[in-house]
Short mmCIF file of C-alpha atoms in Angstrom, two decimals:
data_model
loop_
_atom_site.label_atom_id
_atom_site.label_comp_id
_atom_site.label_asym_id
_atom_site.label_seq_id
_atom_site.Cartn_x
_atom_site.Cartn_y
_atom_site.Cartn_z
CA MET O 1 -36.75 53.91 -14.06
CA ASN O 2 -34.64 57.18 -14.75
CA ASN O 3 -32.85 58.33 -11.64
CA PRO O 4 -31.70 61.85 -11.35
CA LYS O 5 -27.84 62.39 -12.47
CA TRP O 6 -26.92 63.40 -8.92
CA LEU O 7 -28.71 60.33 -7.32
CA LYS O 8 -26.58 58.05 -9.42
CA THR O 9 -23.55 59.97 -8.45
CA THR O 10 -24.46 59.70 -4.90
CA ILE O 11 -24.90 55.84 -5.21
CA LYS O 12 -21.58 55.34 -7.17
CA HIS O 13 -19.87 57.52 -4.60
CA ILE O 14 -21.17 55.50 -1.63
CA TYR O 15 -20.16 52.30 -3.53
CA ASN O 16 -16.77 53.46 -4.09
CA ARG O 17 -15.73 53.93 -0.49
CA THR O 18 -14.00 51.47 1.62
CA PRO O 19 -16.13 48.72 3.29
CA MET O 20 -15.74 50.47 6.88
CA LYS O 21 -16.96 53.79 5.32
CA LYS O 22 -19.82 52.39 3.75
CA PHE O 23 -20.89 50.52 6.99
CA LEU O 24 -20.64 53.89 8.91
CA PHE O 25 -22.36 55.69 6.35
CA LEU O 26 -25.20 53.15 6.20
CA LEU O 27 -25.39 53.09 10.18
CA LEU O 28 -25.59 56.99 10.12
CA PHE O 29 -28.19 56.68 7.69
CA ILE O 30 -30.50 54.36 9.35
CA THR O 31 -30.03 56.10 12.58
CA PHE O 32 -30.98 59.42 11.04
CA THR O 33 -34.00 57.97 9.22
CA LEU O 34 -35.18 56.29 12.24
CA ASN O 35 -35.04 59.55 14.23
CA VAL O 36 -36.71 61.43 11.43
CA THR O 37 -39.66 58.96 11.33
CA ASN O 38 -41.10 59.37 14.65
CA ALA O 39 -44.36 60.64 13.51
CA GLN O 40 -44.52 58.21 10.71
CA PRO O 41 -44.96 60.63 7.73
CA PRO O 42 -46.06 59.03 4.36
CA LYS O 43 -43.54 56.78 2.46
CA ARG O 44 -43.13 59.29 -0.18
CA LEU O 45 -41.81 61.84 2.54
CA GLU O 46 -39.40 59.38 3.98
CA ARG O 47 -37.99 58.66 0.50
CA ILE O 48 -37.49 62.26 0.02
CA GLU O 49 -35.79 62.95 3.40
CA ALA O 50 -33.53 59.93 2.77
CA LEU O 51 -32.45 61.30 -0.58
CA LYS O 52 -31.69 64.77 0.93
CA VAL O 53 -29.48 63.21 3.55
CA ALA O 54 -27.62 61.34 1.02
CA TYR O 55 -27.35 64.40 -1.31
CA MET O 56 -26.42 66.75 1.55
CA THR O 57 -23.92 64.24 2.98
CA GLN O 58 -22.16 63.98 -0.36
CA ALA O 59 -22.29 67.57 -1.09
CA LEU O 60 -20.79 68.63 2.35
CA LYS O 61 -18.42 65.72 2.31
CA LEU O 62 -19.27 64.76 5.88
CA THR O 63 -17.00 62.38 7.74
CA ALA O 64 -18.96 59.98 10.17
CA ASP O 65 -17.89 62.20 12.99
CA GLU O 66 -19.16 65.25 11.43
CA ALA O 67 -22.47 63.84 10.26
CA GLN O 68 -23.00 62.44 13.70
CA LYS O 69 -22.80 66.13 14.84
CA PHE O 70 -24.35 67.91 11.93
CA TRP O 71 -27.72 66.09 11.68
CA PRO O 72 -29.13 66.91 14.96
CA VAL O 73 -28.16 70.56 14.54
CA TYR O 74 -29.52 70.48 11.11
CA ASN O 75 -32.91 69.14 12.13
CA SER O 76 -33.10 71.92 14.73
CA TYR O 77 -32.54 74.30 12.05
CA ILE O 78 -35.25 72.79 9.81
CA VAL O 79 -37.73 73.15 12.97
CA GLU O 80 -36.94 76.53 13.28
CA MET O 81 -37.35 77.39 9.60
CA LYS O 82 -40.78 75.57 9.77
CA GLU O 83 -41.96 77.67 12.59
CA SER O 84 -40.81 80.97 11.15
CA LYS O 85 -42.84 79.99 7.86
CA LYS O 86 -45.80 78.91 10.18
CA SER O 87 -45.78 82.14 12.25
CA ASN O 88 -45.45 84.23 9.16
CA LYS O 89 -47.60 82.51 6.74
CA ASP O 90 -49.74 85.60 5.79
CA ASP O 91 -46.53 87.94 5.45
CA GLU O 92 -43.77 87.06 3.03
CA LEU O 93 -41.27 89.41 3.95
CA ALA O 94 -41.72 88.88 7.69
CA PHE O 95 -41.02 85.33 6.72
CA GLN O 96 -37.95 85.95 4.80
CA GLU O 97 -36.76 88.42 7.58
CA ALA O 98 -37.26 85.67 10.21
CA ALA O 99 -35.56 82.88 7.85
CA LEU O 100 -32.47 85.09 7.59
CA GLY O 101 -32.26 85.36 11.32
CA VAL O 102 -32.35 81.66 11.58
CA ARG O 103 -29.87 81.02 9.07
CA LYS O 104 -27.42 83.49 10.56
CA LYS O 105 -28.00 81.76 13.86
CA TYR O 106 -27.23 78.38 12.56
CA LYS O 107 -24.40 79.56 10.34
CA ILE O 108 -22.51 79.97 13.48
CA GLU O 109 -23.75 76.38 14.73
CA PHE O 110 -22.74 74.86 11.66
CA LYS O 111 -19.37 76.31 11.55
CA LYS O 112 -18.61 74.66 15.05
CA ILE O 113 -19.07 71.37 13.14
CA LEU O 114 -17.69 72.17 9.63
CA THR O 115 -14.89 74.25 10.58
CA ASP O 116 -14.70 76.51 7.63
CA ASP O 117 -17.00 79.06 5.86
CA PHE O 118 -16.93 77.34 2.39
CA ARG O 119 -18.51 74.13 3.74
CA VAL O 120 -20.78 76.23 5.87
CA ASN O 121 -22.27 78.11 2.79
CA GLN O 122 -22.25 74.73 1.09
CA VAL O 123 -25.09 73.68 3.51
CA PHE O 124 -27.44 76.38 2.27
CA LYS O 125 -26.48 75.95 -1.42
CA ALA O 126 -26.99 72.10 -1.18
CA GLU O 127 -30.20 72.66 0.25
CA ALA O 128 -31.28 74.76 -2.41
CA GLU O 129 -29.87 72.78 -5.10
CA PHE O 130 -31.77 69.72 -3.61
CA ARG O 131 -34.99 71.70 -3.73
CA GLN O 132 -34.37 72.59 -7.37
CA GLU O 133 -33.55 68.89 -8.34
CA LEU O 134 -36.82 67.74 -6.48
CA GLN O 135 -38.91 70.22 -8.25
CA LYS O 136 -37.38 69.27 -11.80
CA GLU O 137 -38.12 65.70 -10.98
CA LEU O 138 -41.63 66.63 -9.96
CA GLN O 139 -42.09 68.58 -13.07
CA LYS O 140 -40.77 65.74 -15.24
CA ARG O 141 -43.09 63.29 -13.56
CA ILE O 142 -46.15 65.41 -14.02
CA GLN O 143 -45.03 65.92 -17.81
CA GLN O 144 -44.89 62.15 -18.22
CA ARG O 145 -48.07 61.64 -16.63
CA ARG O 146 -49.81 63.97 -18.90
CA GLN O 147 -48.26 62.40 -21.94
CA GLN O 148 -49.48 58.91 -20.71
CA LYS O 149 -53.09 60.20 -20.27
CA SER O 150 -52.97 61.96 -23.69
CA GLN O 151 -51.77 58.85 -25.40
CA GLN O 152 -54.39 56.67 -23.51
CA GLU O 153 -57.35 58.74 -24.50
CA PRO O 154 -59.17 57.59 -27.44
CA GLU O 155 -59.55 59.79 -30.34
#
């Protein structure tokens, strides 16, 4: 199974940590996934959320204390972004304006936790990079399925 490069790097990074850091990361990861899965979304979405947590935790280089404070704020940010999308589903420009307002609001909240502008900007960059990696992986899998179907069809 071909994992994306960033996933291998994330896993390698986690296993290169000291045992206590591994334990804290695992504990935070499990706590977060338990909080996220209240509504029991499909397993695929759970895996994607878990990968996103790992990806962003590594990209932001969150300490255990920062992660504990960051994820509840980030989850609120995601909820507000979804609400903005839902309330402006027929007007893309209105959604973009609302999304920008939400990002500006949460930039202030993220700075209280992450303390510097570079890391705060990394939140938004890491989120976009994760989405791009996810789209690439999806396209790759779609392409592989098409190739498998075409090879299985009799001529």
